[in-house]
């Protein structure tokens, strides 16, 4: 049993911006405890003009439906402004979640062997 005072697993983000894209490397666990942090950072990037976003999920160990919701929201946002969202190199459990939910049909998911 998890103690109610237990600290949620961290979610680490590394953001690198260039003229062509914004690369966000996500590490850790994306769940109900951490999804609002990613959502907030993506909103900040939006306010800064980011339209072509690459989410590198190679080091994301776990994602639940809350995390999926953040990614779908970001996908819709960049589409509204004529941009793109690319999911780069999702870890095996995260890729499986995209497959189970059918999101592989509507998201641009690039395997690790390709450059984002």
PDB file of C-alpha atoms in Angstrom:
ATOM      1  CA  UNK A   1       0.000   0.000   0.000  1.00  0.00           C
ATOM      2  CA  UNK A   2       1.255   3.487  -0.846  1.00  0.00           C
ATOM      3  CA  UNK A   3       1.356   5.957   1.985  1.00  0.00           C
ATOM      4  CA  UNK A   4      -0.873   9.010   1.433  1.00  0.00           C
ATOM      5  CA  UNK A   5       2.218  11.138   2.064  1.00  0.00           C
ATOM      6  CA  UNK A   6       4.305   9.320  -0.521  1.00  0.00           C
ATOM      7  CA  UNK A   7       5.811  11.639  -3.061  1.00  0.00           C
ATOM      8  CA  UNK A   8       4.641  10.931  -6.618  1.00  0.00           C
ATOM      9  CA  UNK A   9       7.226   9.685  -9.068  1.00  0.00           C
ATOM     10  CA  UNK A  10       8.947  12.635 -10.674  1.00  0.00           C
ATOM     11  CA  UNK A  11       8.405  13.789 -14.193  1.00  0.00           C
ATOM     12  CA  UNK A  12      11.450  15.414 -15.719  1.00  0.00           C
ATOM     13  CA  UNK A  13      11.270  17.596 -18.808  1.00  0.00           C
ATOM     14  CA  UNK A  14      14.063  18.916 -20.961  1.00  0.00           C
ATOM     15  CA  UNK A  15      13.060  21.524 -23.542  1.00  0.00           C
ATOM     16  CA  UNK A  16      15.209  22.457 -26.522  1.00  0.00           C
ATOM     17  CA  UNK A  17      13.913  25.067 -28.960  1.00  0.00           C
ATOM     18  CA  UNK A  18      15.058  25.806 -32.471  1.00  0.00           C
ATOM     19  CA  UNK A  19      13.506  27.722 -35.348  1.00  0.00           C
ATOM     20  CA  UNK A  20      12.033  24.528 -36.801  1.00  0.00           C
ATOM     21  CA  UNK A  21      10.728  22.759 -33.703  1.00  0.00           C
ATOM     22  CA  UNK A  22      10.509  22.429 -29.962  1.00  0.00           C
ATOM     23  CA  UNK A  23      11.883  19.149 -28.605  1.00  0.00           C
ATOM     24  CA  UNK A  24      10.492  18.109 -25.219  1.00  0.00           C
ATOM     25  CA  UNK A  25      12.202  15.079 -23.679  1.00  0.00           C
ATOM     26  CA  UNK A  26       9.958  13.496 -21.049  1.00  0.00           C
ATOM     27  CA  UNK A  27      11.370  11.154 -18.381  1.00  0.00           C
ATOM     28  CA  UNK A  28       9.732   9.374 -15.469  1.00  0.00           C
ATOM     29  CA  UNK A  29       6.025   8.714 -15.042  1.00  0.00           C
ATOM     30  CA  UNK A  30       3.170  10.630 -16.657  1.00  0.00           C
ATOM     31  CA  UNK A  31       0.070  10.061 -14.577  1.00  0.00           C
ATOM     32  CA  UNK A  32      -2.614  11.902 -12.613  1.00  0.00           C
ATOM     33  CA  UNK A  33       0.017  13.246 -10.197  1.00  0.00           C
ATOM     34  CA  UNK A  34       2.325  14.661 -12.896  1.00  0.00           C
ATOM     35  CA  UNK A  35       0.148  15.353 -15.949  1.00  0.00           C
ATOM     36  CA  UNK A  36      -0.720  18.896 -14.890  1.00  0.00           C
ATOM     37  CA  UNK A  37       3.003  19.746 -14.840  1.00  0.00           C
ATOM     38  CA  UNK A  38       3.439  18.630 -18.466  1.00  0.00           C
ATOM     39  CA  UNK A  39       0.205  20.371 -19.445  1.00  0.00           C
ATOM     40  CA  UNK A  40       1.413  23.618 -17.874  1.00  0.00           C
ATOM     41  CA  UNK A  41       4.827  23.479 -19.544  1.00  0.00           C
ATOM     42  CA  UNK A  42       3.241  22.797 -22.954  1.00  0.00           C
ATOM     43  CA  UNK A  43       0.896  25.747 -22.398  1.00  0.00           C
ATOM     44  CA  UNK A  44       3.915  27.957 -21.649  1.00  0.00           C
ATOM     45  CA  UNK A  45       5.544  26.798 -24.880  1.00  0.00           C
ATOM     46  CA  UNK A  46       2.333  27.582 -26.754  1.00  0.00           C
ATOM     47  CA  UNK A  47       2.333  31.109 -25.359  1.00  0.00           C
ATOM     48  CA  UNK A  48       5.937  31.365 -26.539  1.00  0.00           C
ATOM     49  CA  UNK A  49       4.914  30.500 -30.097  1.00  0.00           C
ATOM     50  CA  UNK A  50       5.779  26.782 -30.275  1.00  0.00           C
ATOM     51  CA  UNK A  51       3.833  25.158 -33.108  1.00  0.00           C
ATOM     52  CA  UNK A  52       5.954  22.169 -34.147  1.00  0.00           C
ATOM     53  CA  UNK A  53       6.444  20.049 -31.061  1.00  0.00           C
ATOM     54  CA  UNK A  54       8.341  16.762 -30.732  1.00  0.00           C
ATOM     55  CA  UNK A  55       7.726  14.741 -27.569  1.00  0.00           C
ATOM     56  CA  UNK A  56      10.630  12.339 -26.977  1.00  0.00           C
ATOM     57  CA  UNK A  57       9.122   9.583 -24.824  1.00  0.00           C
ATOM     58  CA  UNK A  58      12.025   7.100 -24.867  1.00  0.00           C
ATOM     59  CA  UNK A  59      12.610   7.574 -21.120  1.00  0.00           C
ATOM     60  CA  UNK A  60       8.953   7.668 -20.106  1.00  0.00           C
ATOM     61  CA  UNK A  61       8.484   4.558 -17.934  1.00  0.00           C
ATOM     62  CA  UNK A  62       4.726   4.789 -17.418  1.00  0.00           C
ATOM     63  CA  UNK A  63       1.741   6.728 -18.724  1.00  0.00           C
ATOM     64  CA  UNK A  64      -1.919   6.482 -17.764  1.00  0.00           C
ATOM     65  CA  UNK A  65      -5.078   7.914 -19.318  1.00  0.00           C
ATOM     66  CA  UNK A  66      -4.429  11.326 -17.766  1.00  0.00           C
ATOM     67  CA  UNK A  67      -1.140  11.518 -19.639  1.00  0.00           C
ATOM     68  CA  UNK A  68      -2.855  10.404 -22.834  1.00  0.00           C
ATOM     69  CA  UNK A  69      -5.330  13.235 -22.346  1.00  0.00           C
ATOM     70  CA  UNK A  70      -2.513  15.788 -22.169  1.00  0.00           C
ATOM     71  CA  UNK A  71      -0.971  14.432 -25.370  1.00  0.00           C
ATOM     72  CA  UNK A  72      -4.297  14.439 -27.236  1.00  0.00           C
ATOM     73  CA  UNK A  73      -4.955  17.998 -26.041  1.00  0.00           C
ATOM     74  CA  UNK A  74      -1.527  19.089 -27.286  1.00  0.00           C
ATOM     75  CA  UNK A  75      -2.150  17.345 -30.617  1.00  0.00           C
ATOM     76  CA  UNK A  76      -5.393  19.296 -31.066  1.00  0.00           C
ATOM     77  CA  UNK A  77      -3.747  22.565 -30.032  1.00  0.00           C
ATOM     78  CA  UNK A  78      -0.914  22.377 -32.543  1.00  0.00           C
ATOM     79  CA  UNK A  79      -3.321  21.353 -35.294  1.00  0.00           C
ATOM     80  CA  UNK A  80      -5.453  24.443 -34.579  1.00  0.00           C
ATOM     81  CA  UNK A  81      -2.460  26.700 -35.217  1.00  0.00           C
ATOM     82  CA  UNK A  82      -1.248  24.780 -38.270  1.00  0.00           C
ATOM     83  CA  UNK A  83       1.555  22.986 -36.478  1.00  0.00           C
ATOM     84  CA  UNK A  84       2.526  19.390 -35.805  1.00  0.00           C
ATOM     85  CA  UNK A  85       2.991  17.085 -32.861  1.00  0.00           C
ATOM     86  CA  UNK A  86       5.409  14.198 -33.271  1.00  0.00           C
ATOM     87  CA  UNK A  87       5.783  11.425 -30.704  1.00  0.00           C
ATOM     88  CA  UNK A  88       9.385  10.231 -30.904  1.00  0.00           C
ATOM     89  CA  UNK A  89      10.634   6.863 -29.694  1.00  0.00           C
ATOM     90  CA  UNK A  90       7.990   5.957 -27.100  1.00  0.00           C
ATOM     91  CA  UNK A  91       9.141   3.332 -24.612  1.00  0.00           C
ATOM     92  CA  UNK A  92       7.626  -0.120 -25.040  1.00  0.00           C
ATOM     93  CA  UNK A  93       4.878   0.220 -22.377  1.00  0.00           C
ATOM     94  CA  UNK A  94       3.936   3.679 -23.644  1.00  0.00           C
ATOM     95  CA  UNK A  95       3.860   2.524 -27.255  1.00  0.00           C
ATOM     96  CA  UNK A  96       1.603  -0.344 -26.220  1.00  0.00           C
ATOM     97  CA  UNK A  97      -0.805   2.135 -24.618  1.00  0.00           C
ATOM     98  CA  UNK A  98      -0.950   4.131 -27.870  1.00  0.00           C
ATOM     99  CA  UNK A  99      -1.684   0.886 -29.730  1.00  0.00           C
ATOM    100  CA  UNK A 100      -4.407  -0.294 -27.317  1.00  0.00           C
ATOM    101  CA  UNK A 101      -6.202   3.052 -27.480  1.00  0.00           C
ATOM    102  CA  UNK A 102      -5.938   3.311 -31.266  1.00  0.00           C
ATOM    103  CA  UNK A 103      -3.973   6.558 -31.081  1.00  0.00           C
ATOM    104  CA  UNK A 104      -1.349   5.141 -33.424  1.00  0.00           C
ATOM    105  CA  UNK A 105      -3.902   5.853 -36.162  1.00  0.00           C
ATOM    106  CA  UNK A 106      -4.112   9.598 -35.495  1.00  0.00           C
ATOM    107  CA  UNK A 107      -0.771  10.555 -33.924  1.00  0.00           C
ATOM    108  CA  UNK A 108       2.540  10.825 -35.751  1.00  0.00           C
ATOM    109  CA  UNK A 109       4.688   8.259 -33.910  1.00  0.00           C
ATOM    110  CA  UNK A 110       8.296   7.964 -35.038  1.00  0.00           C
ATOM    111  CA  UNK A 111      10.437   4.974 -33.949  1.00  0.00           C
ATOM    112  CA  UNK A 112      13.860   5.485 -32.370  1.00  0.00           C
ATOM    113  CA  UNK A 113      15.772   4.552 -35.516  1.00  0.00           C
ATOM    114  CA  UNK A 114      14.423   7.671 -37.277  1.00  0.00           C
ATOM    115  CA  UNK A 115      15.328  11.248 -36.407  1.00  0.00           C
ATOM    116  CA  UNK A 116      12.471  13.343 -34.990  1.00  0.00           C
TER     117      UNK A 116
END
